[in-house]
Coordinates of C-alpha atoms in Angstrom, one line a residue:
M25 CA 7.6 -33.5 -49.5
P26 CA 9.4 -30.5 -48.2
I27 CA 11.7 -28.8 -50.9
L28 CA 15.1 -30.1 -50.1
P29 CA 18.5 -28.6 -51.3
E30 CA 20.1 -30.1 -54.2
I31 CA 22.6 -32.8 -53.9
P32 CA 26.1 -31.9 -55.1
L33 CA 26.5 -34.8 -57.6
P34 CA 28.4 -35.2 -60.8
P35 CA 26.2 -35.0 -63.9
S36 CA 26.2 -38.8 -64.5
I37 CA 24.3 -39.6 -61.2
R38 CA 20.6 -38.8 -60.8
S39 CA 18.5 -38.7 -57.6
R40 CA 15.1 -40.3 -57.5
Y41 CA 12.4 -41.8 -55.3
V42 CA 11.0 -45.2 -55.4
D43 CA 7.6 -45.8 -53.7
G44 CA 6.3 -48.9 -52.1
I45 CA 9.4 -50.6 -50.8
N46 CA 8.5 -52.6 -47.7
G47 CA 6.8 -49.6 -46.4
L48 CA 9.3 -47.1 -47.4
R49 CA 9.6 -44.2 -49.9
M50 CA 13.2 -44.8 -50.8
H51 CA 15.6 -42.1 -52.1
V52 CA 17.9 -43.6 -54.6
L53 CA 21.0 -42.5 -56.4
E54 CA 21.5 -44.0 -59.9
A55 CA 24.0 -44.1 -62.6
G56 CA 24.4 -45.9 -65.7
F57 CA 20.5 -45.4 -66.1
E58 CA 20.6 -44.2 -69.8
T59 CA 20.7 -47.6 -71.3
R60 CA 18.1 -50.4 -70.3
G61 CA 19.1 -54.1 -69.9
R62 CA 22.5 -53.3 -68.1
P63 CA 23.4 -55.8 -65.3
C64 CA 22.6 -54.3 -61.8
V65 CA 25.0 -53.3 -59.0
L66 CA 23.6 -52.3 -55.6
L67 CA 25.7 -50.1 -53.1
L68 CA 24.8 -50.2 -49.4
H69 CA 26.1 -47.3 -47.3
G70 CA 26.9 -47.4 -43.5
F71 CA 26.9 -45.3 -40.4
P72 CA 26.9 -42.3 -40.3
E73 CA 26.7 -42.1 -44.1
L74 CA 24.2 -41.7 -47.1
A75 CA 23.8 -43.0 -50.5
F76 CA 26.0 -39.9 -51.2
S77 CA 29.0 -41.8 -50.0
W78 CA 29.1 -43.7 -53.2
R79 CA 29.3 -40.5 -55.5
K80 CA 33.0 -41.2 -56.4
V81 CA 32.6 -44.8 -57.6
M82 CA 29.3 -44.7 -59.1
P83 CA 30.4 -43.1 -62.5
V84 CA 33.3 -45.7 -62.7
L85 CA 31.0 -48.5 -62.4
A86 CA 28.4 -47.2 -64.8
E87 CA 31.2 -46.6 -67.3
A88 CA 32.2 -50.3 -67.0
G89 CA 28.7 -51.2 -68.1
Y90 CA 26.6 -51.6 -65.1
H91 CA 23.3 -49.9 -63.8
V92 CA 24.4 -48.8 -60.3
I93 CA 21.7 -48.2 -57.6
A94 CA 22.7 -46.8 -54.3
P95 CA 19.7 -46.2 -51.6
D96 CA 19.5 -44.1 -48.5
Q97 CA 18.8 -47.0 -46.4
R98 CA 16.0 -47.2 -43.8
G99 CA 16.7 -44.6 -41.1
Y100 CA 18.8 -42.4 -43.3
G101 CA 18.7 -39.5 -45.7
R102 CA 15.9 -38.8 -47.7
T103 CA 14.2 -42.3 -47.4
T104 CA 10.9 -41.9 -45.4
G105 CA 8.4 -44.3 -43.9
W106 CA 10.6 -45.4 -41.0
D107 CA 10.0 -44.6 -37.4
P108 CA 12.4 -42.1 -36.0
D109 CA 11.5 -42.6 -32.1
Y110 CA 13.6 -44.4 -29.8
D111 CA 10.6 -46.0 -28.4
G112 CA 9.4 -46.8 -31.9
D113 CA 9.3 -50.0 -34.0
L114 CA 12.7 -51.3 -33.4
A115 CA 11.9 -54.6 -35.3
S116 CA 11.7 -52.8 -38.5
F117 CA 15.5 -52.1 -38.4
R118 CA 16.5 -55.9 -37.9
L119 CA 18.8 -57.3 -40.4
T120 CA 16.3 -59.6 -42.1
N121 CA 14.1 -56.6 -42.6
L122 CA 16.8 -54.6 -44.1
V123 CA 17.5 -57.3 -46.5
R124 CA 13.7 -57.4 -47.4
D125 CA 14.3 -53.5 -48.2
T126 CA 17.1 -54.3 -50.7
L127 CA 15.1 -57.2 -52.2
G128 CA 12.1 -55.1 -52.6
L129 CA 14.2 -52.2 -54.3
V130 CA 16.0 -54.4 -56.9
S131 CA 12.7 -56.1 -57.8
A132 CA 10.9 -52.6 -58.2
F133 CA 13.8 -51.9 -60.7
G134 CA 12.7 -54.9 -62.8
Y135 CA 15.6 -57.1 -61.8
R136 CA 15.3 -60.7 -60.7
S137 CA 19.0 -60.9 -59.8
V138 CA 21.9 -58.2 -59.3
D139 CA 25.6 -58.9 -60.2
A140 CA 26.8 -57.8 -56.9
V141 CA 25.7 -56.3 -53.8
I142 CA 28.4 -54.1 -52.1
G143 CA 28.2 -52.8 -48.6
H144 CA 30.3 -50.4 -46.5
D145 CA 30.4 -50.6 -42.7
F146 CA 27.0 -51.6 -41.5
G147 CA 26.0 -51.9 -45.1
S148 CA 28.5 -54.5 -45.3
S149 CA 26.5 -56.6 -42.9
V150 CA 23.4 -56.1 -44.9
A151 CA 25.2 -57.0 -48.1
A152 CA 26.5 -60.2 -46.4
W153 CA 23.1 -61.3 -45.2
C154 CA 21.6 -60.6 -48.6
A155 CA 24.0 -63.1 -50.2
L156 CA 23.6 -65.6 -47.4
I157 CA 19.7 -65.5 -47.4
R158 CA 19.0 -65.1 -51.3
P159 CA 22.1 -66.2 -53.2
D160 CA 19.7 -66.6 -56.1
V161 CA 19.3 -62.9 -56.3
F162 CA 22.5 -61.4 -54.9
R163 CA 24.8 -63.3 -57.1
S164 CA 28.0 -61.9 -55.5
V165 CA 29.0 -60.0 -52.6
L166 CA 31.8 -57.6 -51.8
M167 CA 32.0 -56.3 -48.2
M168 CA 33.9 -53.2 -47.2
S169 CA 35.5 -52.3 -43.8
A170 CA 33.4 -54.5 -41.8
P171 CA 34.1 -58.4 -42.1
F172 CA 31.3 -61.1 -42.0
G173 CA 32.0 -64.0 -39.6
G174 CA 29.1 -66.0 -40.3
P175 CA 25.5 -66.2 -38.8
P176 CA 25.2 -66.7 -34.9
P177 CA 25.5 -70.4 -33.8
L178 CA 22.6 -72.1 -32.1
P179 CA 23.0 -73.2 -28.4
F180 CA 24.6 -76.7 -28.9
N181 CA 24.5 -79.9 -26.7
T182 CA 22.3 -78.2 -23.9
V183 CA 20.6 -81.3 -23.1
H184 CA 24.0 -82.7 -21.6
E185 CA 25.5 -79.4 -20.7
P186 CA 24.4 -76.1 -19.2
A187 CA 23.9 -73.2 -21.6
R188 CA 26.5 -70.5 -21.7
P189 CA 25.4 -67.3 -19.8
V190 CA 23.8 -64.6 -22.1
D191 CA 25.3 -61.6 -20.4
D192 CA 28.7 -60.5 -21.8
P193 CA 31.0 -59.6 -19.0
I194 CA 33.0 -57.3 -21.1
H195 CA 30.9 -54.1 -20.2
H196 CA 31.7 -54.7 -16.5
D197 CA 35.2 -55.3 -17.1
L198 CA 35.7 -52.2 -19.3
A199 CA 34.2 -50.1 -16.8
A200 CA 36.4 -51.6 -14.1
L201 CA 39.6 -50.7 -16.1
P202 CA 41.8 -48.1 -14.3
R203 CA 40.9 -45.9 -17.1
P204 CA 37.3 -46.7 -17.3
R205 CA 35.9 -47.5 -20.8
K206 CA 32.8 -48.2 -22.6
H207 CA 32.0 -49.8 -26.0
Y208 CA 30.6 -47.5 -28.7
Q209 CA 27.8 -50.0 -29.9
W210 CA 26.4 -50.2 -26.7
Y211 CA 26.9 -46.4 -26.0
Y212 CA 24.9 -45.9 -29.5
S213 CA 22.2 -47.9 -28.1
T214 CA 21.5 -45.7 -25.1
R215 CA 18.5 -43.1 -25.3
E216 CA 21.0 -40.4 -24.9
A217 CA 23.2 -41.0 -28.0
N218 CA 21.0 -39.3 -30.5
A219 CA 20.7 -36.0 -28.7
D220 CA 24.4 -36.2 -27.9
M221 CA 25.4 -35.9 -31.4
H222 CA 22.4 -34.3 -32.8
R223 CA 22.8 -31.4 -30.4
A224 CA 26.3 -31.5 -30.0
P225 CA 28.0 -28.5 -28.6
Q226 CA 30.2 -28.0 -31.5
G227 CA 27.2 -28.3 -33.9
V228 CA 26.3 -31.3 -36.3
H229 CA 28.9 -30.2 -39.0
D230 CA 31.9 -29.9 -36.8
F231 CA 30.8 -33.1 -35.1
L232 CA 31.1 -34.9 -38.4
R233 CA 34.2 -33.4 -39.4
A234 CA 36.0 -34.7 -36.4
Y235 CA 34.2 -37.9 -36.6
Y236 CA 35.3 -38.8 -40.3
H237 CA 38.8 -37.3 -39.3
H238 CA 39.3 -39.4 -36.4
K239 CA 38.4 -42.8 -38.4
S240 CA 40.3 -41.6 -41.5
A241 CA 44.0 -42.2 -42.6
D242 CA 44.4 -38.5 -41.9
W243 CA 44.5 -39.3 -38.0
K244 CA 48.0 -40.7 -37.9
D245 CA 47.5 -42.9 -34.9
N246 CA 45.2 -45.4 -37.0
Q247 CA 47.8 -48.1 -37.3
P248 CA 45.6 -51.0 -36.7
Y249 CA 46.7 -54.7 -36.0
P250 CA 44.9 -57.9 -35.0
L251 CA 43.7 -58.0 -31.5
K252 CA 44.3 -61.2 -29.4
S253 CA 40.9 -61.6 -27.7
W254 CA 37.4 -60.2 -27.0
S255 CA 38.7 -59.1 -23.6
A256 CA 38.6 -55.6 -21.9
G257 CA 42.4 -55.3 -21.7
E258 CA 42.6 -56.0 -25.5
I259 CA 39.9 -54.2 -27.0
A260 CA 40.9 -51.1 -24.9
K261 CA 43.7 -50.8 -27.2
L262 CA 41.3 -49.6 -30.0
P263 CA 41.0 -46.0 -30.5
T264 CA 38.3 -43.9 -28.5
Y265 CA 35.8 -43.9 -31.4
Y266 CA 35.3 -47.6 -30.7
V267 CA 36.1 -48.2 -27.1
M268 CA 35.2 -44.5 -25.4
D269 CA 36.1 -43.2 -22.1
L270 CA 33.4 -44.1 -19.8
A271 CA 32.4 -40.5 -18.8
K272 CA 32.5 -39.2 -22.4
D273 CA 29.8 -39.0 -25.1
M274 CA 30.8 -39.4 -28.9
A275 CA 30.5 -35.7 -29.6
A276 CA 33.1 -35.0 -26.6
T277 CA 35.2 -37.9 -27.7
V278 CA 35.7 -36.8 -31.4
A279 CA 36.1 -33.1 -30.4
E280 CA 39.4 -33.9 -28.9
E281 CA 40.7 -34.9 -32.4
M282 CA 39.1 -32.0 -34.4
P283 CA 41.5 -31.3 -37.2
S284 CA 43.0 -27.8 -37.8
A285 CA 41.6 -25.2 -40.2
E286 CA 44.7 -25.9 -42.4
E287 CA 43.9 -29.7 -42.3
I288 CA 40.4 -29.1 -43.4
A289 CA 41.2 -26.7 -46.0
A290 CA 43.8 -29.5 -47.3
N291 CA 41.2 -32.3 -47.3
K292 CA 40.6 -33.5 -50.8
W293 CA 38.5 -36.8 -50.1
L294 CA 35.8 -34.9 -48.2
P295 CA 35.9 -31.1 -48.7
D296 CA 33.8 -28.8 -46.6
S297 CA 31.4 -28.3 -49.5
E298 CA 30.7 -32.0 -49.5
L299 CA 30.5 -32.6 -45.8
A300 CA 27.9 -29.8 -45.7
F301 CA 25.5 -32.1 -47.4
Y302 CA 26.0 -34.7 -44.9
S303 CA 25.6 -32.2 -41.9
A304 CA 22.4 -30.7 -43.4
E305 CA 20.9 -34.3 -43.8
Y306 CA 21.7 -35.1 -40.2
E307 CA 20.5 -31.9 -38.6
R308 CA 17.4 -32.3 -40.5
N309 CA 16.8 -36.0 -39.4
G310 CA 19.1 -36.6 -36.4
F311 CA 21.0 -40.0 -36.0
Q312 CA 18.2 -42.0 -34.5
G313 CA 17.4 -44.1 -37.7
G314 CA 21.0 -45.3 -37.8
L315 CA 21.5 -45.9 -34.3
Q316 CA 18.3 -48.4 -34.3
W317 CA 20.4 -50.8 -36.3
Y318 CA 22.9 -51.0 -33.5
R319 CA 20.2 -51.4 -30.9
C320 CA 18.9 -54.4 -32.8
G321 CA 22.3 -56.1 -32.3
T322 CA 23.0 -55.2 -28.8
S323 CA 19.7 -55.9 -27.6
G324 CA 19.9 -59.5 -28.5
A325 CA 16.1 -59.5 -29.2
F326 CA 16.7 -60.6 -32.8
L327 CA 19.4 -63.1 -32.3
P328 CA 17.1 -66.2 -32.4
E329 CA 15.8 -65.1 -35.9
L330 CA 19.4 -65.0 -37.2
Q331 CA 20.2 -68.2 -35.6
T332 CA 18.0 -69.7 -38.3
W333 CA 20.7 -69.6 -40.7
S334 CA 23.3 -71.2 -38.1
G335 CA 26.2 -73.1 -39.8
R336 CA 25.2 -71.8 -43.4
T337 CA 28.0 -70.1 -45.5
I338 CA 28.1 -67.4 -48.1
D339 CA 28.9 -69.5 -51.3
V340 CA 28.4 -66.9 -54.0
R341 CA 31.7 -65.3 -55.1
S342 CA 32.9 -62.9 -52.4
A343 CA 35.6 -60.3 -51.7
F344 CA 36.7 -57.9 -49.0
I345 CA 38.1 -54.2 -49.2
S346 CA 39.2 -52.2 -46.2
G347 CA 41.5 -49.3 -45.7
K348 CA 44.9 -50.4 -44.2
Q349 CA 44.6 -47.8 -41.6
D350 CA 41.0 -48.9 -40.7
W351 CA 40.6 -50.4 -37.3
G352 CA 37.2 -51.7 -38.4
T353 CA 38.9 -54.9 -39.9
Y354 CA 40.0 -55.8 -36.4
Q355 CA 37.5 -54.3 -34.1
R356 CA 35.9 -57.6 -33.4
P357 CA 38.9 -59.9 -32.7
G358 CA 38.7 -63.0 -34.8
V359 CA 36.1 -62.1 -37.2
Y360 CA 38.4 -61.1 -40.1
E361 CA 39.8 -64.6 -39.7
A362 CA 36.3 -66.2 -39.5
M363 CA 35.2 -64.7 -42.6
Q364 CA 37.6 -67.0 -44.7
K365 CA 35.6 -70.0 -43.6
A366 CA 32.2 -68.2 -43.6
C367 CA 32.6 -67.2 -47.2
T368 CA 33.5 -70.3 -49.2
N369 CA 34.3 -68.6 -52.3
M370 CA 36.3 -65.7 -51.4
I371 CA 38.6 -64.5 -54.3
G372 CA 40.5 -61.7 -52.6
S373 CA 40.8 -59.5 -49.5
H374 CA 42.5 -56.1 -50.1
L375 CA 43.8 -53.6 -47.6
V376 CA 44.1 -50.3 -49.3
D377 CA 47.0 -48.1 -48.3
G378 CA 46.2 -44.4 -47.5
A379 CA 42.5 -45.1 -46.3
G380 CA 41.1 -45.4 -43.0
H381 CA 37.4 -46.3 -42.5
W382 CA 36.0 -44.2 -45.3
V383 CA 37.7 -46.3 -48.0
Q384 CA 35.8 -45.7 -51.0
Q385 CA 35.9 -41.9 -50.3
E386 CA 39.6 -41.7 -49.1
Q387 CA 41.0 -43.6 -52.1
A388 CA 38.1 -43.7 -54.6
N389 CA 40.4 -44.4 -57.7
E390 CA 41.9 -47.7 -56.2
V391 CA 38.6 -48.8 -54.8
S392 CA 36.8 -48.2 -58.2
W393 CA 39.5 -50.2 -59.9
L394 CA 39.2 -53.2 -57.4
L395 CA 35.5 -53.1 -57.8
V396 CA 35.6 -53.3 -61.5
Q397 CA 38.0 -56.0 -61.3
F398 CA 35.8 -58.1 -58.9
L399 CA 32.8 -57.6 -61.1
R400 CA 34.7 -58.7 -64.1
G401 CA 35.7 -61.9 -62.2
T402 CA 39.4 -60.9 -61.9
N403 CA 41.4 -61.8 -58.7
A404 CA 42.9 -58.3 -58.3
N405 CA 46.0 -58.1 -56.1
A406 CA 46.2 -54.6 -54.1

């Protein structure tokens, strides 16, 4: 292993490696490890983030009596053993294998069950599938910023009626708008996306600064509301970090919203000294590991496997937290509403004011309080 720079963590969090996790050497941040026998909480990050994204809430959860584990997930950070190539093993990044990663990790720590799996952004999807597939292990689930609308349905009644076409016309319709557009998840699935960001003209550090700013409450135009339908005219109302101009890559898209030097200096939730850790990790690894997750979804190749759980609901205790200024709640019209049926034991849904997409970093105190209330079984109102 190369010698890597020290992670700027509070003293109550330690960094370690766990070998033999579904083919991975998994890098993990850990809090509340001093006392054996504590109940376990598992934290799963999203894109383009790391286990480091949980640094502000981990000490609070540890103080509440939990053993808190936050891995760099497959494709990210200091976890190794995954294929970094665009043409590599895409199947290893599919959702069911990511669930297998988490199952192997908690088992390696000696837990037959965890009190809660908590996921943010794409980690929210992994957390939801953990609870859906193995409710005996993942005894509650809290999703953040990305609602879960349930497993995909099986084609139904096709003996009597023709099956619906697979191709989604949304991409043609977006490109045909007077201002031609494209959806970011399908852009992230292109061969060029990694190089566009890893070799961004402004550099990885400034790319990430603009990206995090653009999706945060600091960008004042983030004023989300429910969209009416999955149609080009409706989803084109989303900011350009979700529905991009057709001719622009992501680095060029967010560069237009780069904060000023004064705004950067005033940023308390992600000062440049902490952003530097993200940028160093992504400069070293690139972004392809995380982009593979998107490709698994947009390719449709693994949809039949997910349809195995068609009609199943999440029946363990659940909750949802998002930033009030986070478009992620509504980016896929109807999913936030569908979550209320897909999760039969949902005890709360909280939109935290003063936070965009990076809710556990932008408003760490309030999120920490909500997480502790959830773990204690309290239906907190925020």
